[in-house]
Amino acid sequence: MRRLLPHPLLSLSLTVLWLLLVNSFSAGALVLGALLGWLIPFATSRFWPEAITVRQPGVLLRFLGVFAWDIVRGSFQVAWLILRGPARLQPAFVEVPLALKTDLGISLLANTISLTPGTVSAQLSADRQVLLVHTLNTDDPVALIIEIKQRYETPLRQIFEPENRS
Amino acid sequence: MSAMTDILLSLLILTGALFTFVGSLGLARLRDFYTRLHGPTKATTLGVGCLLVASAVVFSLEGDGLSLHEILVTLFLFITAPVSAHLLARAALHLKVKSLAPAPERPASSPARD
Amino acid sequence: MLDTVIPIAYGLVTLAFLMSFWRLVRGPDAPDRILALDTLYVNTIAFLVLLGIHLGSALYFEAALLIAMMGFVGTVALCKYLLRGDLIE
């Protein structure tokens, strides 16, 4: 099973992507999509040294819900801050200490931060311990760090790095 | 097209265009590079997302069958927007672009690896 | 209602174009200009999607998809150039 289908999640998403791209759900498109979804992971296997495993799909679903809601909330907040004018903004750089260890976890956290309320991840330190985050408007950087860690990092750790849980 | 879908579509298109506008307004109006970065990455992404949903609804109603490939562009934008934002921020830090917020002063903030 | 909303949306997106273009010309730093270019790509996608809805043609969508991909690759290449002073390592 592992040898025949090394990355089931990747194969599934490639198939769905193909169906969306041709914008038809006929049997032919499905067969071709499934074939591509099966072949492409082999052709690109050097980029995927280890398979992605999702523990606790329930936590993942909850995280996606929080994430989607925060994108909408964040967009409205940023829009409001822009319309209110630059004079009253308090931008700041904050450093978020990371508990995540894997490449996947860190990159997902960085992308989540960039898409959510008024924050952009700016740089990862050389020792991969600290993520530098720029925020558009904050009056309490410590609260922001705690919010990021509780809201995004904890569920990401539960989903992708359960063995490192403290 | 019923009155309900008409109103829904109008709302989606108006919201989308407004967010696109506000994102670019931020780009033109804010005072340093790092704050300007926030406008296009978030507001504009949601704006285009709204327009694409409207487009999906229009073509599902008018064409034959469901039209979902608009999701593809939305998905693509949502994946790429944070990556470009992160790279731009790193490039700006690397070039020591002027910042309103006190920039971090430490040698460890040199980029990790690529 | 759609007939009144679409011209308004055209106007808003056009204004967005003008402001992004102003930032592109004004600068002052290289990252600002790249950000302005990136925003112009996204504005173009918005405009093409609007055109598609208005004219009822799905063809514009393909162009939007292509611009989304090319725009991202362009932004990444320019950022890498700023970070390294070199594109191919």
mmCIF file of N, CA, C and O in Angstrom, chain B residues 9-107:
data_model
loop_
_atom_site.group_PDB
_atom_site.id
_atom_site.type_symbol
_atom_site.label_atom_id
_atom_site.label_comp_id
_atom_site.label_asym_id
_atom_site.label_seq_id
_atom_site.Cartn_x
_atom_site.Cartn_y
_atom_site.Cartn_z
ATOM 1 N N LEU B 9 -25.708 38.435 -5.456
ATOM 2 C CA LEU B 9 -24.605 38.691 -6.388
ATOM 3 C C LEU B 9 -24.127 40.132 -6.288
ATOM 4 O O LEU B 9 -22.923 40.399 -6.245
ATOM 5 N N SER B 10 -25.083 41.054 -6.235
ATOM 6 C CA SER B 10 -24.705 42.463 -6.142
ATOM 7 C C SER B 10 -23.875 42.717 -4.899
ATOM 8 O O SER B 10 -22.859 43.419 -4.939
ATOM 9 N N LEU B 11 -24.328 42.119 -3.777
ATOM 10 C CA LEU B 11 -23.591 42.284 -2.526
ATOM 11 C C LEU B 11 -22.173 41.745 -2.651
ATOM 12 O O LEU B 11 -21.202 42.402 -2.261
ATOM 13 N N LEU B 12 -22.053 40.537 -3.206
ATOM 14 C CA LEU B 12 -20.728 39.911 -3.343
ATOM 15 C C LEU B 12 -19.812 40.771 -4.204
ATOM 16 O O LEU B 12 -18.654 41.024 -3.853
ATOM 17 N N ILE B 13 -20.348 41.238 -5.342
ATOM 18 C CA ILE B 13 -19.517 42.027 -6.264
ATOM 19 C C ILE B 13 -19.102 43.332 -5.606
ATOM 20 O O ILE B 13 -17.940 43.744 -5.675
ATOM 21 N N LEU B 14 -20.053 43.966 -4.917
ATOM 22 C CA LEU B 14 -19.750 45.248 -4.280
ATOM 23 C C LEU B 14 -18.702 45.058 -3.172
ATOM 24 O O LEU B 14 -17.729 45.827 -3.085
ATOM 25 N N THR B 15 -18.895 44.020 -2.327
ATOM 26 C CA THR B 15 -17.917 43.751 -1.265
ATOM 27 C C THR B 15 -16.547 43.491 -1.866
ATOM 28 O O THR B 15 -15.535 44.032 -1.405
ATOM 29 N N GLY B 16 -16.514 42.649 -2.910
ATOM 30 C CA GLY B 16 -15.244 42.323 -3.537
ATOM 31 C C GLY B 16 -14.537 43.549 -4.068
ATOM 32 O O GLY B 16 -13.360 43.781 -3.791
ATOM 33 N N ALA B 17 -15.279 44.386 -4.801
ATOM 34 C CA ALA B 17 -14.667 45.584 -5.381
ATOM 35 C C ALA B 17 -14.208 46.531 -4.281
ATOM 36 O O ALA B 17 -13.129 47.128 -4.365
ATOM 37 N N LEU B 18 -15.020 46.640 -3.202
ATOM 38 C CA LEU B 18 -14.648 47.528 -2.101
ATOM 39 C C LEU B 18 -13.342 47.072 -1.443
ATOM 40 O O LEU B 18 -12.456 47.888 -1.176
ATOM 41 N N PHE B 19 -13.223 45.760 -1.203
ATOM 42 C CA PHE B 19 -12.006 45.267 -0.554
ATOM 43 C C PHE B 19 -10.790 45.449 -1.462
ATOM 44 O O PHE B 19 -9.711 45.819 -0.998
ATOM 45 N N THR B 20 -10.974 45.208 -2.769
ATOM 46 C CA THR B 20 -9.874 45.441 -3.699
ATOM 47 C C THR B 20 -9.428 46.896 -3.620
ATOM 48 O O THR B 20 -8.241 47.205 -3.563
ATOM 49 N N PHE B 21 -10.431 47.791 -3.597
ATOM 50 C CA PHE B 21 -10.149 49.222 -3.526
ATOM 51 C C PHE B 21 -9.418 49.574 -2.229
ATOM 52 O O PHE B 21 -8.388 50.263 -2.245
ATOM 53 N N VAL B 22 -9.920 49.048 -1.096
ATOM 54 C CA VAL B 22 -9.313 49.401 0.192
ATOM 55 C C VAL B 22 -7.878 48.882 0.288
ATOM 56 O O VAL B 22 -6.995 49.569 0.807
ATOM 57 N N GLY B 23 -7.644 47.684 -0.255
ATOM 58 C CA GLY B 23 -6.282 47.147 -0.239
ATOM 59 C C GLY B 23 -5.317 48.067 -0.957
ATOM 60 O O GLY B 23 -4.235 48.391 -0.446
ATOM 61 N N SER B 24 -5.705 48.546 -2.130
ATOM 62 C CA SER B 24 -4.832 49.445 -2.876
ATOM 63 C C SER B 24 -4.754 50.820 -2.214
ATOM 64 O O SER B 24 -3.719 51.486 -2.268
ATOM 65 N N LEU B 25 -5.863 51.221 -1.560
ATOM 66 C CA LEU B 25 -5.835 52.479 -0.809
ATOM 67 C C LEU B 25 -4.760 52.405 0.276
ATOM 68 O O LEU B 25 -3.990 53.352 0.466
ATOM 69 N N GLY B 26 -4.712 51.255 0.971
ATOM 70 C CA GLY B 26 -3.680 51.071 1.989
ATOM 71 C C GLY B 26 -2.296 51.165 1.379
ATOM 72 O O GLY B 26 -1.387 51.780 1.951
ATOM 73 N N LEU B 27 -2.149 50.571 0.220
ATOM 74 C CA LEU B 27 -0.847 50.595 -0.454
ATOM 75 C C LEU B 27 -0.430 52.029 -0.749
ATOM 76 O O LEU B 27 0.737 52.408 -0.617
ATOM 77 N N ALA B 28 -1.393 52.868 -1.144
ATOM 78 C CA ALA B 28 -1.054 54.244 -1.505
ATOM 79 C C ALA B 28 -0.923 55.132 -0.276
ATOM 80 O O ALA B 28 -0.140 56.068 -0.264
ATOM 81 N N ARG B 29 -1.675 54.812 0.794
ATOM 82 C CA ARG B 29 -1.858 55.777 1.851
ATOM 83 C C ARG B 29 -0.937 55.582 3.049
ATOM 84 O O ARG B 29 -0.538 56.566 3.683
ATOM 85 N N LEU B 30 -0.634 54.341 3.418
ATOM 86 C CA LEU B 30 0.116 54.108 4.654
ATOM 87 C C LEU B 30 1.557 54.563 4.514
ATOM 88 O O LEU B 30 2.053 54.784 3.414
ATOM 89 N N ARG B 31 2.242 54.640 5.661
ATOM 90 C CA ARG B 31 3.451 55.456 5.659
ATOM 91 C C ARG B 31 4.769 54.710 5.604
ATOM 92 O O ARG B 31 5.813 55.317 5.377
ATOM 93 N N ASP B 32 4.786 53.425 5.922
ATOM 94 C CA ASP B 32 6.050 52.718 5.721
ATOM 95 C C ASP B 32 5.794 51.371 5.074
ATOM 96 O O ASP B 32 4.663 50.879 5.030
ATOM 97 N N PHE B 33 6.844 50.776 4.553
ATOM 98 C CA PHE B 33 6.664 49.581 3.733
ATOM 99 C C PHE B 33 5.957 48.470 4.483
ATOM 100 O O PHE B 33 5.071 47.809 3.946
ATOM 101 N N TYR B 34 6.328 48.259 5.747
ATOM 102 C CA TYR B 34 5.798 47.099 6.471
ATOM 103 C C TYR B 34 4.303 47.227 6.729
ATOM 104 O O TYR B 34 3.585 46.222 6.713
ATOM 105 N N THR B 35 3.811 48.445 6.985
ATOM 106 C CA THR B 35 2.361 48.577 7.147
ATOM 107 C C THR B 35 1.661 48.474 5.794
ATOM 108 O O THR B 35 0.566 47.922 5.706
ATOM 109 N N ARG B 36 2.304 48.988 4.733
ATOM 110 C CA ARG B 36 1.699 48.879 3.405
ATOM 111 C C ARG B 36 1.504 47.425 2.986
ATOM 112 O O ARG B 36 0.599 47.094 2.252
ATOM 113 N N LEU B 37 2.395 46.569 3.491
ATOM 114 C CA LEU B 37 2.343 45.149 3.139
ATOM 115 C C LEU B 37 1.001 44.520 3.520
ATOM 116 O O LEU B 37 0.549 43.581 2.880
ATOM 117 N N HIS B 38 0.361 45.048 4.574
ATOM 118 C CA HIS B 38 -0.851 44.403 5.081
ATOM 119 C C HIS B 38 -2.042 44.592 4.146
ATOM 120 O O HIS B 38 -2.874 43.692 4.035
ATOM 121 N N GLY B 39 -2.141 45.757 3.513
ATOM 122 C CA GLY B 39 -3.310 46.034 2.682
ATOM 123 C C GLY B 39 -3.504 45.002 1.588
ATOM 124 O O GLY B 39 -4.485 44.258 1.581
ATOM 125 N N PRO B 40 -2.573 44.921 0.639
ATOM 126 C CA PRO B 40 -2.749 43.993 -0.476
ATOM 127 C C PRO B 40 -2.827 42.535 -0.054
ATOM 128 O O PRO B 40 -3.570 41.771 -0.669
ATOM 129 N N THR B 41 -2.084 42.129 1.001
ATOM 130 C CA THR B 41 -2.088 40.697 1.305
ATOM 131 C C THR B 41 -3.412 40.231 1.864
ATOM 132 O O THR B 41 -3.794 39.101 1.613
ATOM 133 N N LYS B 42 -4.112 41.074 2.631
ATOM 134 C CA LYS B 42 -5.338 40.563 3.226
ATOM 135 C C LYS B 42 -6.580 41.093 2.556
ATOM 136 O O LYS B 42 -7.356 40.331 1.990
ATOM 137 N N ALA B 43 -6.756 42.408 2.593
ATOM 138 C CA ALA B 43 -7.986 42.984 2.052
ATOM 139 C C ALA B 43 -8.190 42.559 0.606
ATOM 140 O O ALA B 43 -9.257 42.081 0.220
ATOM 141 N N THR B 44 -7.127 42.676 -0.208
ATOM 142 C CA THR B 44 -7.283 42.386 -1.624
ATOM 143 C C THR B 44 -7.579 40.916 -1.865
ATOM 144 O O THR B 44 -8.387 40.566 -2.728
ATOM 145 N N THR B 45 -6.946 40.035 -1.085
ATOM 146 C CA THR B 45 -7.188 38.607 -1.263
ATOM 147 C C THR B 45 -8.657 38.275 -1.032
ATOM 148 O O THR B 45 -9.281 37.574 -1.831
ATOM 149 N N LEU B 46 -9.224 38.825 0.057
ATOM 150 C CA LEU B 46 -10.638 38.557 0.329
ATOM 151 C C LEU B 46 -11.517 39.200 -0.749
ATOM 152 O O LEU B 46 -12.519 38.624 -1.163
ATOM 153 N N GLY B 47 -11.105 40.385 -1.218
ATOM 154 C CA GLY B 47 -11.875 41.062 -2.254
ATOM 155 C C GLY B 47 -11.991 40.219 -3.508
ATOM 156 O O GLY B 47 -13.089 39.981 -4.026
ATOM 157 N N VAL B 48 -10.838 39.745 -3.988
ATOM 158 C CA VAL B 48 -10.857 38.907 -5.187
ATOM 159 C C VAL B 48 -11.615 37.612 -4.907
ATOM 160 O O VAL B 48 -12.336 37.103 -5.769
ATOM 161 N N GLY B 49 -11.483 37.089 -3.668
ATOM 162 C CA GLY B 49 -12.233 35.892 -3.288
ATOM 163 C C GLY B 49 -13.730 36.107 -3.473
ATOM 164 O O GLY B 49 -14.414 35.276 -4.072
ATOM 165 N N CYS B 50 -14.252 37.234 -2.990
ATOM 166 C CA CYS B 50 -15.682 37.545 -3.133
ATOM 167 C C CYS B 50 -16.087 37.604 -4.609
ATOM 168 O O CYS B 50 -17.104 37.030 -5.012
ATOM 169 N N LEU B 51 -15.273 38.303 -5.415
ATOM 170 C CA LEU B 51 -15.599 38.414 -6.841
ATOM 171 C C LEU B 51 -15.634 37.045 -7.500
ATOM 172 O O LEU B 51 -16.504 36.758 -8.334
ATOM 173 N N LEU B 52 -14.687 36.168 -7.110
ATOM 174 C CA LEU B 52 -14.642 34.844 -7.726
ATOM 175 C C LEU B 52 -15.845 34.004 -7.318
ATOM 176 O O LEU B 52 -16.379 33.255 -8.140
ATOM 177 N N VAL B 53 -16.289 34.139 -6.057
ATOM 178 C CA VAL B 53 -17.495 33.419 -5.643
ATOM 179 C C VAL B 53 -18.686 33.899 -6.466
ATOM 180 O O VAL B 53 -19.491 33.097 -6.960
ATOM 181 N N ALA B 54 -18.786 35.224 -6.650
ATOM 182 C CA ALA B 54 -19.865 35.770 -7.473
ATOM 183 C C ALA B 54 -19.818 35.171 -8.873
ATOM 184 O O ALA B 54 -20.842 34.764 -9.430
ATOM 185 N N SER B 55 -18.593 35.105 -9.435
ATOM 186 C CA SER B 55 -18.443 34.554 -10.782
ATOM 187 C C SER B 55 -18.890 33.092 -10.827
ATOM 188 O O SER B 55 -19.574 32.664 -11.769
ATOM 189 N N ALA B 56 -18.524 32.326 -9.792
ATOM 190 C CA ALA B 56 -18.923 30.917 -9.746
ATOM 191 C C ALA B 56 -20.438 30.799 -9.732
ATOM 192 O O ALA B 56 -21.019 29.957 -10.433
ATOM 193 N N VAL B 57 -21.110 31.657 -8.950
ATOM 194 C CA VAL B 57 -22.576 31.616 -8.884
ATOM 195 C C VAL B 57 -23.177 31.950 -10.250
ATOM 196 O O VAL B 57 -24.056 31.247 -10.754
ATOM 197 N N VAL B 58 -22.661 33.020 -10.894
ATOM 198 C CA VAL B 58 -23.195 33.430 -12.198
ATOM 199 C C VAL B 58 -23.096 32.296 -13.213
ATOM 200 O O VAL B 58 -24.075 31.948 -13.879
ATOM 201 N N PHE B 59 -21.898 31.696 -13.312
ATOM 202 C CA PHE B 59 -21.728 30.693 -14.359
ATOM 203 C C PHE B 59 -22.405 29.374 -14.022
ATOM 204 O O PHE B 59 -22.745 28.609 -14.920
ATOM 205 N N SER B 60 -22.630 29.104 -12.710
ATOM 206 C CA SER B 60 -23.390 27.905 -12.369
ATOM 207 C C SER B 60 -24.843 28.078 -12.764
ATOM 208 O O SER B 60 -25.509 27.126 -13.175
ATOM 209 N N LEU B 61 -25.363 29.320 -12.634
ATOM 210 C CA LEU B 61 -26.772 29.553 -12.947
ATOM 211 C C LEU B 61 -27.011 29.640 -14.444
ATOM 212 O O LEU B 61 -28.009 29.163 -14.954
ATOM 213 N N GLU B 62 -26.067 30.277 -15.158
ATOM 214 C CA GLU B 62 -26.301 30.531 -16.577
ATOM 215 C C GLU B 62 -25.816 29.399 -17.472
ATOM 216 O O GLU B 62 -26.450 29.044 -18.441
ATOM 217 N N GLY B 63 -24.642 28.854 -17.144
ATOM 218 C CA GLY B 63 -24.080 27.807 -17.980
ATOM 219 C C GLY B 63 -24.762 26.474 -17.712
ATOM 220 O O GLY B 63 -25.775 26.397 -17.014
ATOM 221 N N ASP B 64 -24.196 25.417 -18.262
ATOM 222 C CA ASP B 64 -24.765 24.103 -18.008
ATOM 223 C C ASP B 64 -24.001 23.465 -16.843
ATOM 224 O O ASP B 64 -22.805 23.221 -16.924
ATOM 225 N N GLY B 65 -24.708 23.232 -15.751
ATOM 226 C CA GLY B 65 -24.101 22.556 -14.615
ATOM 227 C C GLY B 65 -23.288 23.479 -13.733
ATOM 228 O O GLY B 65 -23.158 24.674 -13.995
ATOM 229 N N LEU B 66 -22.730 22.872 -12.693
ATOM 230 C CA LEU B 66 -21.978 23.611 -11.690
ATOM 231 C C LEU B 66 -20.664 24.117 -12.274
ATOM 232 O O LEU B 66 -20.006 23.418 -13.035
ATOM 233 N N SER B 67 -20.305 25.356 -11.939
ATOM 234 C CA SER B 67 -19.008 25.876 -12.371
ATOM 235 C C SER B 67 -18.172 26.150 -11.125
ATOM 236 O O SER B 67 -18.478 27.048 -10.355
ATOM 237 N N LEU B 68 -17.161 25.324 -10.919
ATOM 238 C CA LEU B 68 -16.409 25.448 -9.670
ATOM 239 C C LEU B 68 -14.957 25.844 -9.882
ATOM 240 O O LEU B 68 -14.223 25.969 -8.919
ATOM 241 N N HIS B 69 -14.531 26.017 -11.153
ATOM 242 C CA HIS B 69 -13.096 26.237 -11.294
ATOM 243 C C HIS B 69 -12.655 27.612 -10.798
ATOM 244 O O HIS B 69 -11.482 27.846 -10.668
ATOM 245 N N GLU B 70 -13.611 28.495 -10.457
ATOM 246 C CA GLU B 70 -13.231 29.749 -9.807
ATOM 247 C C GLU B 70 -12.551 29.487 -8.465
ATOM 248 O O GLU B 70 -11.684 30.249 -8.044
ATOM 249 N N ILE B 71 -12.950 28.389 -7.822
ATOM 250 C CA ILE B 71 -12.340 28.032 -6.541
ATOM 251 C C ILE B 71 -10.828 27.915 -6.686
ATOM 252 O O ILE B 71 -10.071 28.263 -5.790
ATOM 253 N N LEU B 72 -10.417 27.463 -7.867
ATOM 254 C CA LEU B 72 -8.994 27.235 -8.116
ATOM 255 C C LEU B 72 -8.186 28.520 -7.944
ATOM 256 O O LEU B 72 -7.148 28.525 -7.277
ATOM 257 N N VAL B 73 -8.669 29.613 -8.556
ATOM 258 C CA VAL B 73 -7.944 30.883 -8.441
ATOM 259 C C VAL B 73 -7.945 31.360 -6.990
ATOM 260 O O VAL B 73 -6.924 31.806 -6.459
ATOM 261 N N THR B 74 -9.127 31.247 -6.326
ATOM 262 C CA THR B 74 -9.209 31.650 -4.925
ATOM 263 C C THR B 74 -8.194 30.889 -4.092
ATOM 264 O O THR B 74 -7.422 31.474 -3.324
ATOM 265 N N LEU B 75 -8.189 29.567 -4.278
ATOM 266 C CA LEU B 75 -7.269 28.707 -3.535
ATOM 267 C C LEU B 75 -5.827 29.117 -3.803
ATOM 268 O O LEU B 75 -5.010 29.268 -2.884
ATOM 269 N N PHE B 76 -5.539 29.331 -5.068
ATOM 270 C CA PHE B 76 -4.182 29.698 -5.462
ATOM 271 C C PHE B 76 -3.759 31.009 -4.817
ATOM 272 O O PHE B 76 -2.666 31.127 -4.263
ATOM 273 N N LEU B 77 -4.671 31.994 -4.842
ATOM 274 C CA LEU B 77 -4.344 33.286 -4.230
ATOM 275 C C LEU B 77 -4.133 33.142 -2.732
ATOM 276 O O LEU B 77 -3.221 33.737 -2.166
ATOM 277 N N PHE B 78 -4.971 32.311 -2.088
ATOM 278 C CA PHE B 78 -4.834 32.162 -0.641
ATOM 279 C C PHE B 78 -3.558 31.432 -0.262
ATOM 280 O O PHE B 78 -3.043 31.619 0.829
ATOM 281 N N ILE B 79 -3.052 30.594 -1.159
ATOM 282 C CA ILE B 79 -1.789 29.927 -0.859
ATOM 283 C C ILE B 79 -0.605 30.846 -1.148
ATOM 284 O O ILE B 79 0.361 30.894 -0.394
ATOM 285 N N THR B 80 -0.689 31.621 -2.243
ATOM 286 C CA THR B 80 0.484 32.400 -2.646
ATOM 287 C C THR B 80 0.606 33.733 -1.913
ATOM 288 O O THR B 80 1.727 34.205 -1.711
ATOM 289 N N ALA B 81 -0.521 34.340 -1.518
ATOM 290 C CA ALA B 81 -0.439 35.672 -0.906
ATOM 291 C C ALA B 81 0.483 35.700 0.316
ATOM 292 O O ALA B 81 1.355 36.569 0.396
ATOM 293 N N PRO B 82 0.353 34.764 1.282
ATOM 294 C CA PRO B 82 1.263 34.832 2.427
ATOM 295 C C PRO B 82 2.718 34.568 2.048
ATOM 296 O O PRO B 82 3.617 35.142 2.665
ATOM 297 N N VAL B 83 2.935 33.741 1.036
ATOM 298 C CA VAL B 83 4.318 33.456 0.645
ATOM 299 C C VAL B 83 4.966 34.701 0.065
ATOM 300 O O VAL B 83 6.090 35.082 0.446
ATOM 301 N N SER B 84 4.252 35.402 -0.852
ATOM 302 C CA SER B 84 4.863 36.626 -1.396
ATOM 303 C C SER B 84 5.041 37.667 -0.296
ATOM 304 O O SER B 84 6.048 38.383 -0.288
ATOM 305 N N ALA B 85 4.058 37.752 0.631
ATOM 306 C CA ALA B 85 4.183 38.737 1.703
ATOM 307 C C ALA B 85 5.423 38.452 2.556
ATOM 308 O O ALA B 85 6.193 39.354 2.891
ATOM 309 N N HIS B 86 5.610 37.171 2.878
ATOM 310 C CA HIS B 86 6.762 36.792 3.694
ATOM 311 C C HIS B 86 8.071 37.120 2.981
ATOM 312 O O HIS B 86 8.996 37.698 3.572
ATOM 313 N N LEU B 87 8.137 36.792 1.695
ATOM 314 C CA LEU B 87 9.375 37.068 0.947
ATOM 315 C C LEU B 87 9.631 38.557 0.841
ATOM 316 O O LEU B 87 10.775 39.013 0.967
ATOM 317 N N LEU B 88 8.567 39.331 0.616
ATOM 318 C CA LEU B 88 8.734 40.785 0.520
ATOM 319 C C LEU B 88 9.231 41.352 1.840
ATOM 320 O O LEU B 88 10.129 42.205 1.857
ATOM 321 N N ALA B 89 8.649 40.868 2.960
ATOM 322 C CA ALA B 89 9.080 41.356 4.264
ATOM 323 C C ALA B 89 10.548 41.022 4.493
ATOM 324 O O ALA B 89 11.322 41.833 4.998
ATOM 325 N N ARG B 90 10.934 39.806 4.100
ATOM 326 C CA ARG B 90 12.334 39.411 4.292
ATOM 327 C C ARG B 90 13.261 40.249 3.436
ATOM 328 O O ARG B 90 14.340 40.670 3.897
ATOM 329 N N ALA B 91 12.854 40.502 2.185
ATOM 330 C CA ALA B 91 13.685 41.334 1.313
ATOM 331 C C ALA B 91 13.832 42.732 1.905
ATOM 332 O O ALA B 91 14.920 43.304 1.914
ATOM 333 N N ALA B 92 12.707 43.264 2.452
ATOM 334 C CA ALA B 92 12.759 44.609 3.027
ATOM 335 C C ALA B 92 13.668 44.636 4.248
ATOM 336 O O ALA B 92 14.451 45.575 4.438
ATOM 337 N N LEU B 93 13.574 43.603 5.100
ATOM 338 C CA LEU B 93 14.455 43.548 6.278
ATOM 339 C C LEU B 93 15.907 43.457 5.842
ATOM 340 O O LEU B 93 16.795 44.076 6.431
ATOM 341 N N HIS B 94 16.134 42.666 4.800
ATOM 342 C CA HIS B 94 17.492 42.480 4.290
ATOM 343 C C HIS B 94 18.065 43.804 3.797
ATOM 344 O O HIS B 94 19.239 44.110 4.039
ATOM 345 N N LEU B 95 17.225 44.609 3.142
ATOM 346 C CA LEU B 95 17.691 45.893 2.602
ATOM 347 C C LEU B 95 17.613 47.009 3.635
ATOM 348 O O LEU B 95 17.930 48.150 3.337
ATOM 349 N N LYS B 96 17.120 46.668 4.859
ATOM 350 C CA LYS B 96 16.959 47.659 5.931
ATOM 351 C C LYS B 96 16.109 48.842 5.474
ATOM 352 O O LYS B 96 16.489 50.010 5.602
ATOM 353 N N VAL B 97 14.931 48.512 4.938
ATOM 354 C CA VAL B 97 13.980 49.544 4.537
ATOM 355 C C VAL B 97 13.476 50.263 5.781
ATOM 356 O O VAL B 97 13.285 49.653 6.827
ATOM 357 N N LYS B 98 13.268 51.569 5.648
ATOM 358 C CA LYS B 98 12.817 52.394 6.777
ATOM 359 C C LYS B 98 11.499 51.852 7.365
ATOM 360 O O LYS B 98 10.583 51.503 6.637
ATOM 361 N N SER B 99 11.440 51.791 8.699
ATOM 362 C CA SER B 99 10.263 51.231 9.343
ATOM 363 C C SER B 99 9.761 52.165 10.434
ATOM 364 O O SER B 99 10.545 52.800 11.132
ATOM 365 N N LEU B 100 8.440 52.248 10.582
ATOM 366 C CA LEU B 100 7.866 53.050 11.667
ATOM 367 C C LEU B 100 8.039 52.350 12.992
ATOM 368 O O LEU B 100 8.322 52.978 14.006
ATOM 369 N N ALA B 101 7.834 51.035 13.007
ATOM 370 C CA ALA B 101 8.046 50.266 14.217
ATOM 371 C C ALA B 101 9.544 50.060 14.389
ATOM 372 O O ALA B 101 10.256 49.945 13.398
ATOM 373 N N PRO B 102 10.020 50.067 15.640
ATOM 374 C CA PRO B 102 11.448 49.809 15.826
ATOM 375 C C PRO B 102 11.822 48.441 15.276
ATOM 376 O O PRO B 102 11.246 47.428 15.663
ATOM 377 N N ALA B 103 12.751 48.418 14.330
ATOM 378 C CA ALA B 103 13.142 47.153 13.722
ATOM 379 C C ALA B 103 13.978 46.347 14.696
ATOM 380 O O ALA B 103 14.692 46.912 15.519
ATOM 381 N N PRO B 104 13.865 45.038 14.644
ATOM 382 C CA PRO B 104 14.614 44.192 15.572
ATOM 383 C C PRO B 104 16.113 44.287 15.308
ATOM 384 O O PRO B 104 16.549 44.277 14.164
ATOM 385 N N GLU B 105 16.870 44.421 16.389
ATOM 386 C CA GLU B 105 18.314 44.568 16.254
ATOM 387 C C GLU B 105 18.992 43.352 16.850
ATOM 388 O O GLU B 105 19.297 43.316 18.027
ATOM 389 N N ARG B 106 19.173 42.333 16.054
ATOM 390 C CA ARG B 106 19.928 41.218 16.610
ATOM 391 C C ARG B 106 20.492 40.380 15.473
ATOM 392 O O ARG B 106 19.866 40.182 14.439
ATOM 393 N N PRO B 107 21.684 39.889 15.708
ATOM 394 C CA PRO B 107 22.343 39.138 14.637
ATOM 395 C C PRO B 107 21.608 37.854 14.284
ATOM 396 O O PRO B 107 21.678 37.397 13.151
#
